[in-house]
Coordinates of C-alpha atoms and ligand atoms in Angstrom, one line a residue:
M1 CA -9.6 -85.6 40.5
V2 CA -7.7 -82.5 39.7
F3 CA -5.4 -84.6 37.6
R4 CA -8.4 -86.2 35.6
W5 CA -9.8 -82.6 35.0
F6 CA -6.5 -81.3 33.9
F7 CA -6.0 -84.4 31.5
L8 CA -9.5 -83.9 30.0
T9 CA -9.0 -80.3 29.4
V10 CA -5.6 -80.9 27.7
V11 CA -7.0 -83.7 25.5
S12 CA -10.1 -81.6 24.6
C13 CA -7.9 -78.7 23.7
L14 CA -5.7 -81.0 21.6
S15 CA -8.7 -82.4 19.7
I16 CA -10.2 -79.0 19.2
S17 CA -6.8 -77.9 17.8
S18 CA -6.5 -80.7 15.4
A19 CA -10.0 -80.3 14.3
A20 CA -9.1 -76.7 13.5
A21 CA -6.3 -77.7 11.0
E22 CA -7.7 -77.4 7.6
T23 CA -5.9 -78.7 4.6
P24 CA -7.8 -77.6 1.4
N25 CA -6.1 -78.3 -1.9
I26 CA -4.6 -75.0 -3.0
V27 CA -4.2 -73.8 -6.6
L28 CA -2.2 -70.6 -6.9
I29 CA -2.5 -69.2 -10.4
Y30 CA 0.2 -66.7 -10.9
C31 CA 0.2 -64.4 -13.9
D32 CA 3.2 -62.5 -15.4
D33 CA 2.8 -58.7 -15.9
V34 CA -1.0 -58.8 -15.7
G35 CA -2.2 -55.5 -14.4
Y36 CA -5.2 -54.6 -12.2
G37 CA -7.2 -53.3 -15.1
D38 CA -6.4 -56.1 -17.5
V39 CA -9.1 -58.4 -15.9
G40 CA -12.9 -58.3 -16.6
C41 CA -14.0 -58.4 -13.0
Y42 CA -11.5 -55.6 -12.3
G43 CA -13.2 -53.4 -15.1
A44 CA -11.6 -54.4 -18.3
K45 CA -13.9 -53.8 -21.2
A46 CA -11.6 -54.5 -24.1
I47 CA -10.7 -58.0 -22.7
S48 CA -13.2 -60.6 -21.6
T49 CA -12.1 -62.9 -18.9
P50 CA -15.1 -65.1 -17.9
N51 CA -13.0 -67.8 -16.3
I52 CA -11.1 -65.5 -13.9
D53 CA -14.5 -63.9 -13.2
R54 CA -15.7 -67.4 -12.1
I55 CA -13.1 -67.4 -9.4
A56 CA -14.3 -63.9 -8.3
S57 CA -17.9 -64.9 -8.4
A58 CA -17.0 -67.8 -6.0
G59 CA -14.9 -65.7 -3.7
V60 CA -13.3 -62.5 -2.6
R61 CA -11.9 -59.9 -5.0
F62 CA -9.5 -57.7 -3.4
T63 CA -9.0 -54.0 -4.3
D64 CA -5.8 -53.5 -2.4
G65 CA -4.1 -56.7 -3.0
H66 CA -0.3 -56.6 -3.7
C67 CA 2.7 -58.5 -5.0
A68 CA 5.7 -57.6 -3.0
S69 CA 7.8 -56.1 -5.7
A70 CA 7.3 -54.4 -9.0
T71 CA 9.2 -57.0 -11.0
C72 CA 9.2 -60.9 -11.2
T73 CA 12.2 -62.3 -9.4
P74 CA 11.9 -60.3 -6.2
S75 CA 8.0 -60.8 -6.1
R76 CA 8.4 -64.6 -6.5
F77 CA 11.2 -64.6 -4.0
A78 CA 9.1 -62.8 -1.4
M79 CA 6.0 -64.9 -2.1
L80 CA 7.9 -68.3 -1.7
T81 CA 10.1 -67.2 1.3
G82 CA 8.0 -64.7 3.1
E83 CA 10.9 -62.4 3.2
Y84 CA 11.1 -59.1 1.3
A85 CA 13.5 -59.5 -1.5
W86 CA 15.0 -56.0 -0.8
R87 CA 16.6 -57.6 2.3
K88 CA 18.6 -60.0 0.2
K89 CA 21.3 -59.4 -2.3
G90 CA 20.9 -61.2 -5.6
T91 CA 17.2 -61.2 -5.9
G92 CA 16.9 -58.6 -8.7
I93 CA 15.6 -59.7 -12.1
A94 CA 17.5 -63.0 -12.7
K95 CA 19.6 -63.8 -15.8
G96 CA 18.6 -67.0 -17.6
D97 CA 21.6 -68.8 -16.2
A98 CA 21.4 -67.5 -12.6
N99 CA 22.0 -69.9 -9.9
A100 CA 19.2 -71.0 -7.5
I101 CA 18.5 -67.9 -5.4
I102 CA 16.5 -69.8 -2.7
Q103 CA 19.0 -72.0 -1.0
P104 CA 18.1 -75.5 0.0
G105 CA 17.2 -75.6 3.6
T106 CA 15.2 -72.3 3.4
E107 CA 11.7 -72.7 4.6
T108 CA 9.3 -71.9 1.6
L109 CA 5.6 -71.8 1.1
A110 CA 5.9 -75.2 -0.6
S111 CA 8.0 -76.8 2.2
V112 CA 5.5 -75.5 4.9
L113 CA 2.6 -77.1 3.0
K114 CA 4.8 -80.3 2.3
K115 CA 5.2 -80.6 6.2
A116 CA 1.4 -80.4 6.4
G117 CA 1.1 -83.5 4.2
Y118 CA 0.5 -81.7 0.9
R119 CA 1.8 -83.0 -2.5
T120 CA 3.5 -79.9 -3.9
G121 CA 4.0 -79.1 -7.5
V122 CA 5.1 -75.9 -9.7
V123 CA 4.3 -75.6 -13.3
G124 CA 5.4 -72.7 -15.5
K125 CA 7.7 -69.7 -15.2
W126 CA 10.3 -70.0 -12.3
H127 CA 12.8 -67.1 -12.7
L128 CA 14.4 -67.9 -9.4
G129 CA 17.6 -69.4 -10.7
L130 CA 18.7 -73.1 -11.0
G131 CA 21.7 -75.0 -10.1
E132 CA 25.0 -73.7 -8.8
G133 CA 28.3 -72.6 -10.4
K134 CA 28.3 -72.8 -14.2
V135 CA 25.0 -74.4 -15.0
D136 CA 25.3 -77.5 -17.3
W137 CA 21.9 -77.9 -19.0
N138 CA 22.9 -81.3 -20.2
T139 CA 23.0 -83.0 -16.8
A140 CA 20.8 -82.9 -13.7
I141 CA 20.2 -79.4 -13.0
K142 CA 20.0 -78.7 -9.3
P143 CA 19.3 -77.3 -6.8
G144 CA 15.9 -75.9 -7.8
P145 CA 12.3 -76.2 -6.7
L146 CA 12.6 -79.9 -5.7
E147 CA 15.2 -78.9 -3.2
I148 CA 13.0 -76.2 -1.6
G149 CA 9.8 -78.1 -0.9
F150 CA 8.2 -79.0 -4.3
D151 CA 7.7 -82.7 -5.2
Y152 CA 7.3 -81.9 -8.9
S153 CA 8.3 -79.2 -11.2
F154 CA 7.9 -78.4 -14.9
L155 CA 9.6 -75.1 -15.6
I156 CA 10.1 -72.3 -18.0
P157 CA 13.5 -71.9 -16.2
A158 CA 13.6 -68.0 -16.5
T159 CA 11.4 -66.0 -18.7
G160 CA 9.9 -66.5 -22.2
D161 CA 12.2 -63.8 -23.4
R162 CA 15.5 -65.3 -22.0
V163 CA 17.5 -68.2 -23.1
P164 CA 17.6 -71.2 -22.5
C165 CA 14.3 -71.6 -24.4
V166 CA 13.6 -75.0 -23.3
Y167 CA 11.3 -76.7 -20.5
V168 CA 13.0 -78.3 -17.4
E169 CA 11.0 -81.2 -15.8
N170 CA 12.2 -82.1 -12.4
H171 CA 16.0 -81.9 -13.1
H172 CA 16.2 -82.3 -16.7
V173 CA 15.7 -80.5 -19.9
V174 CA 12.7 -82.0 -21.7
G175 CA 13.4 -83.7 -25.0
L176 CA 17.2 -83.0 -25.1
D177 CA 19.2 -84.8 -27.7
P178 CA 22.6 -85.7 -26.0
A179 CA 24.2 -85.2 -29.4
D180 CA 23.1 -81.5 -29.6
P181 CA 24.2 -80.2 -26.2
I182 CA 23.0 -77.0 -24.8
E183 CA 25.3 -73.9 -24.2
V184 CA 24.0 -70.8 -22.6
S185 CA 25.8 -67.4 -22.2
F186 CA 24.9 -64.0 -21.0
D187 CA 28.4 -62.6 -21.6
G188 CA 28.9 -63.2 -25.3
P189 CA 27.9 -65.3 -28.3
V190 CA 28.1 -69.1 -28.2
G191 CA 27.7 -71.4 -31.2
N192 CA 26.4 -70.2 -34.7
D193 CA 22.7 -69.6 -34.2
P194 CA 21.8 -66.2 -35.9
T195 CA 20.9 -63.3 -33.7
G196 CA 18.3 -60.6 -34.0
L197 CA 21.0 -57.9 -34.1
D198 CA 22.6 -59.5 -37.2
H199 CA 19.8 -61.1 -38.8
P200 CA 16.6 -59.0 -38.4
E201 CA 15.3 -60.4 -41.8
L202 CA 14.7 -63.8 -40.0
L203 CA 12.4 -62.3 -37.2
K204 CA 8.6 -62.7 -37.0
M205 CA 8.5 -60.2 -34.2
K206 CA 11.0 -57.4 -34.1
W207 CA 12.9 -56.4 -31.0
H208 CA 12.5 -52.8 -29.7
H209 CA 15.1 -52.7 -26.9
G210 CA 17.3 -55.5 -25.5
H211 CA 16.1 -58.8 -26.8
N212 CA 18.4 -58.9 -29.9
A213 CA 20.6 -62.1 -29.1
T214 CA 19.8 -65.7 -30.1
I215 CA 16.8 -66.1 -32.4
V216 CA 14.7 -69.1 -31.3
N217 CA 11.3 -69.8 -33.2
G218 CA 11.8 -66.5 -35.2
I219 CA 12.1 -64.3 -32.1
S220 CA 15.3 -63.0 -30.7
R221 CA 15.9 -63.3 -27.0
I222 CA 18.0 -62.0 -24.1
G223 CA 21.1 -64.1 -24.1
F224 CA 22.9 -66.5 -26.3
M225 CA 22.1 -70.2 -26.8
S226 CA 23.4 -73.0 -28.9
G227 CA 22.3 -76.6 -29.2
G228 CA 19.3 -78.2 -27.8
H229 CA 17.3 -77.6 -31.1
K230 CA 14.9 -80.4 -30.7
A231 CA 14.1 -79.4 -27.1
R232 CA 13.5 -75.8 -27.9
W233 CA 10.0 -74.6 -27.2
V234 CA 7.4 -73.2 -29.5
D235 CA 6.0 -70.0 -28.1
E236 CA 2.7 -70.5 -29.6
D237 CA 2.3 -73.8 -27.9
M238 CA 3.6 -72.7 -24.5
A239 CA 0.3 -72.0 -22.8
D240 CA -1.1 -75.5 -24.0
V241 CA 2.0 -77.2 -22.9
I242 CA 2.2 -76.0 -19.3
T243 CA -1.7 -76.1 -19.0
S244 CA -1.5 -79.8 -19.9
K245 CA 1.2 -80.4 -17.3
A246 CA -0.9 -78.5 -14.6
V247 CA -4.0 -80.4 -15.5
N248 CA -2.0 -83.7 -15.4
F249 CA -0.7 -82.9 -11.9
V250 CA -4.4 -82.6 -10.8
D251 CA -5.5 -85.6 -12.6
Q252 CA -2.8 -87.8 -11.2
H253 CA -3.7 -86.5 -7.7
A254 CA -7.3 -87.4 -8.4
A255 CA -6.3 -90.8 -9.5
A256 CA -3.9 -91.5 -6.7
S257 CA -5.4 -90.2 -3.4
K258 CA -8.0 -87.7 -2.9
D259 CA -7.1 -87.9 0.8
Q260 CA -3.7 -86.2 0.4
P261 CA -4.1 -82.5 -0.3
F262 CA -2.2 -80.8 -3.1
F263 CA -0.6 -77.4 -3.7
L264 CA -0.2 -76.4 -7.3
Y265 CA 1.8 -73.3 -8.1
F266 CA 0.7 -72.6 -11.6
S267 CA 2.8 -69.8 -13.0
Y268 CA 1.8 -68.6 -16.4
H269 CA 4.3 -67.1 -19.0
D270 CA 1.3 -64.8 -20.2
I271 CA 1.2 -62.0 -20.6
H272 CA 5.0 -61.3 -20.5
V273 CA 6.9 -60.6 -23.8
P274 CA 7.2 -62.0 -26.1
R275 CA 3.4 -62.2 -26.6
V276 CA 2.8 -65.0 -29.0
P277 CA -0.5 -66.6 -28.4
H278 CA -1.6 -69.7 -30.1
P279 CA -3.4 -69.0 -33.5
R280 CA -6.8 -69.7 -32.0
F281 CA -6.6 -66.7 -29.8
V282 CA -5.1 -64.3 -32.3
G283 CA -7.5 -61.4 -33.0
K284 CA -9.7 -62.2 -30.1
T285 CA -9.4 -58.7 -28.8
S286 CA -8.7 -55.3 -30.5
L287 CA -5.5 -54.9 -28.3
G288 CA -3.3 -57.1 -30.5
P289 CA -1.1 -59.9 -29.0
R290 CA -1.2 -58.4 -25.4
G291 CA -4.9 -58.5 -25.2
D292 CA -5.1 -61.8 -27.1
A293 CA -2.5 -63.4 -24.7
M294 CA -4.9 -62.2 -21.9
V295 CA -7.6 -64.2 -23.5
Q296 CA -5.3 -67.3 -23.7
L297 CA -4.4 -66.8 -20.0
D298 CA -8.2 -66.8 -19.3
W299 CA -8.7 -70.1 -21.3
C300 CA -5.9 -71.7 -19.3
T301 CA -7.6 -70.7 -16.1
G302 CA -10.8 -72.3 -17.4
Q303 CA -9.1 -75.5 -18.0
I304 CA -7.7 -75.8 -14.6
L305 CA -11.1 -75.0 -12.9
D306 CA -12.8 -77.4 -15.1
T307 CA -10.4 -80.0 -14.0
L308 CA -11.1 -79.5 -10.5
E309 CA -14.8 -79.7 -11.3
K310 CA -14.5 -82.8 -13.2
H311 CA -12.9 -84.6 -10.2
G312 CA -15.3 -83.0 -7.6
L313 CA -12.2 -81.4 -6.1
D314 CA -13.5 -77.8 -6.6
K315 CA -15.5 -78.0 -3.3
N316 CA -12.4 -78.3 -1.3
T317 CA -10.0 -76.4 -3.2
M318 CA -8.8 -72.7 -2.5
V319 CA -8.0 -71.0 -5.8
I320 CA -5.8 -67.9 -5.6
F321 CA -5.4 -65.8 -8.7
S322 CA -2.8 -63.0 -8.8
S323 CA 0.1 -61.5 -10.7
D324 CA 3.8 -60.9 -10.2
N325 CA 3.9 -57.2 -10.9
G326 CA 1.9 -54.5 -12.6
P327 CA 1.3 -54.0 -16.4
V328 CA 3.7 -52.8 -19.1
L329 CA 2.8 -52.2 -22.7
N330 CA 6.2 -52.0 -24.5
D331 CA 8.7 -54.3 -22.8
G332 CA 11.0 -54.9 -25.6
Y333 CA 9.3 -56.0 -28.8
Y334 CA 7.2 -54.4 -31.4
D335 CA 3.9 -56.2 -30.7
D336 CA 1.4 -53.2 -31.2
A337 CA 0.7 -53.2 -27.3
V338 CA 1.1 -49.4 -27.4
E339 CA -0.4 -48.7 -30.7
K340 CA -3.6 -50.9 -30.2
N341 CA -4.1 -50.0 -26.5
G342 CA -6.8 -47.4 -27.2
D343 CA -8.5 -46.3 -23.8
H344 CA -7.8 -49.6 -22.1
K345 CA -6.3 -49.1 -18.7
P346 CA -3.9 -51.9 -17.8
A347 CA -3.3 -50.6 -14.4
G348 CA -6.8 -49.6 -13.8
P349 CA -7.2 -46.6 -11.7
W350 CA -3.6 -46.7 -10.4
R351 CA -0.6 -44.7 -11.6
G352 CA 2.5 -46.4 -13.0
G353 CA 2.9 -50.0 -13.7
K354 CA 5.7 -52.7 -13.8
Y355 CA 9.0 -51.1 -12.4
S356 CA 7.1 -48.4 -10.7
N357 CA 6.8 -47.4 -7.0
F358 CA 3.4 -45.9 -7.7
E359 CA 0.5 -48.2 -6.9
G360 CA 0.4 -49.6 -10.4
G361 CA 3.8 -51.4 -9.7
T362 CA 2.3 -53.8 -7.1
R363 CA -1.4 -53.5 -6.8
V364 CA -2.6 -56.3 -8.9
P365 CA -5.6 -58.6 -9.3
F366 CA -5.9 -60.6 -6.3
I367 CA -8.8 -63.1 -5.9
V368 CA -9.3 -65.8 -3.3
S369 CA -12.0 -68.5 -3.5
W370 CA -12.7 -71.5 -1.3
P371 CA -16.3 -72.7 -1.5
G372 CA -18.0 -72.8 1.8
H373 CA -15.4 -70.3 3.2
T374 CA -15.5 -67.4 1.1
A375 CA -18.7 -65.5 0.6
P376 CA -19.5 -65.6 -3.2
G377 CA -18.9 -62.5 -5.3
T378 CA -17.6 -60.3 -2.5
T379 CA -15.1 -57.5 -2.6
S380 CA -12.7 -56.5 0.2
D381 CA -10.5 -53.3 0.5
A382 CA -8.3 -55.1 3.0
L383 CA -4.5 -54.5 2.3
V384 CA -3.2 -57.9 1.6
C385 CA 0.1 -59.2 0.1
Q386 CA 1.4 -62.4 -1.4
I387 CA 4.2 -62.4 1.1
D388 CA 1.8 -63.4 3.8
F389 CA 0.7 -66.7 2.2
M390 CA 3.5 -68.5 3.9
A391 CA 2.5 -67.6 7.5
S392 CA -1.3 -67.6 6.8
F393 CA -1.1 -71.2 5.4
A394 CA 1.1 -72.2 8.2
E395 CA -1.6 -71.0 10.6
L396 CA -4.4 -72.7 8.5
T397 CA -2.5 -76.0 8.7
E398 CA -1.7 -75.5 12.4
Q399 CA 2.1 -75.1 12.1
T400 CA 4.4 -72.8 13.8
L401 CA 6.9 -71.0 11.7
G402 CA 10.4 -70.9 13.2
D403 CA 11.7 -67.4 13.9
D404 CA 14.1 -67.8 10.8
A405 CA 11.3 -68.7 8.4
G406 CA 9.3 -66.1 6.5
P407 CA 10.5 -63.1 8.6
D408 CA 8.1 -60.7 6.8
S409 CA 5.2 -63.1 6.5
L410 CA 2.2 -62.3 8.7
N411 CA -0.8 -64.5 9.2
T412 CA -3.7 -62.6 7.4
M413 CA -5.8 -65.6 6.6
D414 CA -8.9 -64.0 7.9
A415 CA -8.6 -61.2 5.6
L416 CA -7.6 -63.5 2.7
L417 CA -10.8 -65.4 3.2
G418 CA -12.8 -62.3 3.6
R419 CA -13.6 -63.0 7.3
S420 CA -12.1 -59.7 8.3
A421 CA -12.1 -56.4 6.8
T422 CA -8.6 -55.6 8.2
G423 CA -5.4 -57.0 6.6
R424 CA -2.0 -55.6 7.1
D425 CA -1.9 -52.2 8.8
H426 CA 1.5 -51.6 6.9
L427 CA 3.2 -52.9 3.7
V428 CA 6.5 -52.1 2.1
E429 CA 6.2 -51.8 -1.7
H430 CA 9.3 -52.4 -3.6
A431 CA 10.4 -51.0 -7.0
R432 CA 13.5 -48.9 -7.7
A433 CA 13.0 -47.6 -4.2
L434 CA 11.0 -48.6 -1.2
A435 CA 7.6 -47.2 -0.3
L436 CA 5.5 -47.7 2.8
R437 CA 1.8 -48.1 3.1
Q438 CA 0.2 -47.4 6.5
G439 CA -3.5 -47.6 5.9
H440 CA -4.4 -45.2 3.1
W441 CA -1.3 -43.2 3.6
K442 CA 1.6 -43.9 1.2
L443 CA 5.3 -42.7 1.5
I444 CA 7.8 -43.1 -1.3
E445 CA 11.2 -42.6 0.0
P446 CA 13.5 -40.1 -2.0
N447 CA 14.9 -41.6 -5.0
A448 CA 16.4 -39.3 -7.7
G449 CA 16.4 -40.2 -11.3
P450 CA 14.4 -40.0 -14.7
A451 CA 10.6 -39.9 -14.0
K452 CA 10.1 -42.7 -16.6
N453 CA 11.7 -46.1 -17.4
Q454 CA 13.4 -44.9 -20.6
N455 CA 12.8 -48.3 -22.3
T456 CA 9.1 -48.8 -21.4
N457 CA 7.9 -45.3 -20.7
T458 CA 6.4 -46.3 -17.3
E459 CA 6.3 -43.7 -14.7
V460 CA 8.6 -45.1 -12.0
G461 CA 7.8 -42.8 -9.0
A462 CA 11.2 -41.1 -8.9
A463 CA 11.8 -37.8 -7.1
N464 CA 14.4 -36.1 -5.2
G465 CA 12.4 -35.7 -2.0
A466 CA 10.0 -37.9 -0.2
Q467 CA 6.4 -38.3 -1.7
L468 CA 3.4 -38.6 0.4
Y469 CA 0.0 -39.5 -0.9
N470 CA -3.3 -39.9 0.6
L471 CA -4.8 -42.7 -1.3
S472 CA -8.3 -42.3 0.1
T473 CA -8.7 -38.9 -1.5
D474 CA -6.2 -39.3 -4.2
P475 CA -5.9 -42.9 -5.4
G476 CA -4.1 -41.7 -8.5
E477 CA -1.2 -40.4 -6.4
T478 CA -1.2 -36.9 -8.1
K479 CA -0.9 -34.6 -5.1
N480 CA 2.3 -35.0 -3.1
L481 CA 1.5 -33.9 0.4
A482 CA 5.0 -34.2 1.8
K483 CA 5.5 -30.5 2.4
D484 CA 2.1 -30.1 4.1
S485 CA 2.7 -33.0 6.4
P486 CA 6.4 -33.1 7.5
Q487 CA 5.6 -34.8 10.7
R488 CA 3.8 -37.7 8.9
V489 CA 6.7 -37.9 6.5
Q490 CA 9.2 -38.3 9.4
Q491 CA 7.1 -40.9 11.2
M492 CA 6.7 -43.0 8.0
L493 CA 10.4 -42.7 7.1
S494 CA 11.5 -43.7 10.6
A495 CA 9.0 -46.6 10.6
L496 CA 10.5 -47.6 7.1
N497 CA 13.9 -47.4 8.5
A498 CA 13.0 -49.5 11.6
L499 CA 11.6 -52.2 9.3
R500 CA 14.9 -52.2 7.5
R501 CA 16.9 -52.3 10.6
D502 CA 14.9 -55.0 12.4
N503 CA 15.5 -57.4 9.6
R504 CA 12.0 -58.7 9.9
S505 CA 8.3 -57.7 10.2
R506 CA 7.0 -60.5 12.2
P507 CA 8.4 -60.4 15.8
V508 CA 10.3 -63.3 17.1
K509 CA 8.5 -65.6 19.3
Q510 CA 9.1 -65.4 23.0
T511 CA 11.7 -68.2 23.7
N512 CA 12.7 -67.3 27.3
W513 CA 9.4 -68.3 28.6
S514 CA 8.7 -67.9 32.3
P515 CA 5.5 -68.1 34.4
W516 CA 3.6 -64.9 34.4
W517 CA 3.8 -64.4 38.1
I518 CA 7.5 -63.8 37.8
R519 CA 7.6 -61.9 34.5
T520 CA 8.6 -58.3 34.6
P521 CA 5.9 -56.0 33.0
R522 CA 7.9 -54.3 30.4
P523 CA 5.7 -53.3 27.5
E524 CA 8.6 -52.4 25.2
T525 CA 10.0 -55.9 25.2
R526 CA 6.8 -57.9 25.7
L527 CA 6.3 -59.9 22.6
Q528 CA 3.0 -60.6 21.0
P529 CA 1.9 -64.0 19.6
W530 CA 3.4 -64.2 16.2
S531 CA 0.2 -65.1 14.4
C532 CA -1.7 -62.1 15.5
C533 CA -2.0 -59.2 13.1
A534 CA 0.8 -56.7 12.2
R535 CA -1.0 -53.9 14.1
H536 CA -0.3 -55.5 17.4
N537 CA 2.9 -57.0 16.5
S538 CA 5.4 -55.1 14.4
P539 CA 8.1 -53.6 16.6
S540 CA 8.8 -51.2 13.9
L541 CA 5.4 -49.8 14.0
R542 CA 5.1 -49.4 17.8
P543 CA 5.6 -45.7 18.1
W544 CA 7.4 -46.1 21.5
L545 CA 10.0 -48.0 19.7
V546 CA 10.7 -45.8 16.8
Ligands
NG6_1 C1 14.0 -56.5 -18.2 C2 13.9 -56.8 -19.7 C3 12.3 -57.0 -19.9 C4 11.9 -58.1 -19.0 C5 12.2 -57.9 -17.6 C6 11.9 -59.0 -16.7 C7 15.3 -55.5 -21.2 C8 15.7 -54.2 -21.7 N1 14.3 -55.6 -20.4 O1 15.4 -56.5 -18.1 O2 12.0 -57.2 -21.3 O3 12.4 -59.4 -19.5 O4 13.6 -57.8 -17.6 O5 10.5 -59.0 -16.6 O6 16.0 -56.4 -21.3 S1 9.9 -59.8 -15.3 O7 8.4 -59.7 -15.4 O8 10.3 -61.2 -15.5 O9 10.4 -59.2 -14.1
CA2 CA1 6.6 -60.2 -14.3

């Protein structure tokens, strides 16, 4: 009898648990250099973004949503691996011929979803390195996304402004003529292609800083490239090309099996430099190419939303819209971004932008919609970060992350869906230095240096001493309160150092399990369930440990 009761209880627990696993399709729309204030539903007046606003009207728009770093490679590394990039050497802005930064065998957001039965794809900007050793672009290029959990990839290998200027589909350059092999170098010239430095008369967009090496499609790039002429991309067509690949991925899914969920990481080139939108978008804003590229980006968003609707997939698809770092105007080309900006505020109310430790560096547009699960048209002030996607989706799909996987990824799914007003209780923001958020308090650690990025003119948040800001009364980070609150500064510096020292934010799971009746009650070593929120979990933030 007792056995029967026990058996039924176990069975019913199991069935409850499997009924709780949810596997919506997931479309992660990831922009490049789009700032908080560049999107209509975040207050942009000079740019209209009806399609992005459609996502917001079906879901939750976050006001305190972050990428993990203020530049691309480390942000993407953190989002895909659930580990802060500042913990790992070699995760700074990657060269165009960088080797794969995420090693095969590393658990990633894609591999977690693949284990849950998803078909996984990445389309667009990669910028996390490909291959190993001296990369040969004329043979199979691996490892890459396919070796870390993606079933399909169609890539801009690094950035639009770096060679090689070709697309890579799965392991191969698209449209490569074997008689015209590709060679790439970041150390010195290769081949005979003209450079922007020697032949400015050949340029349709002039370089301002950097970006003066090989000319491709009338635009000089970072790095040297020869060969692969037929395979080279045309910047004006890039948004159309990658959008058609993303749409194909969804179409194929719809044709093959609606039962298998899919995860599409759709990673735009826009609005990174060089900003060269298709002629049909030119002049759509008063802001020049930067604003017009934003209109193009919104169009791409509409295409993918329409495709979901066409197949009736929208009802069970979670759409996430965000950006890899804050905004920048002049990032290396004369494209009128500064001259035509007028009173547009790319970072919205936040100070700084790309490259900055001020909020503008990492506080970006962040929208989540999932019909039937997110309340339409809502706003959340919860502190959320892309680094948490991994643990949050592991939880949603009822998987347990290993201790080595995603060490800084916390399950914040309730906040992401707007079910809870509380997200993280702390976050490390990464630019040239580290900054710690604890609620509305923000500490930027001492980092001496010029106040502005000398190329882009962005305020980077440098200062000899610590900076402490109260974002609830001073969202623009104008009053440094460090001298008034030395104790808080000390507490936050030690918490930051403890996060560094611990090598993780999510506590390890308890492995030496023993029955409760023989456990020693020692609060300082008792570990909390990993999926709980950071407030209860982070060893670094428990004051009795720091
Ligand atoms: C910088 C480039 C900048 C941009 C950035 C990467 C120079 C002087 N600046 O080094 O133009 O390419 O790297 O941007 O070369 S990111 O959004 O991909 O991180
Ligand atoms: Ca970027």
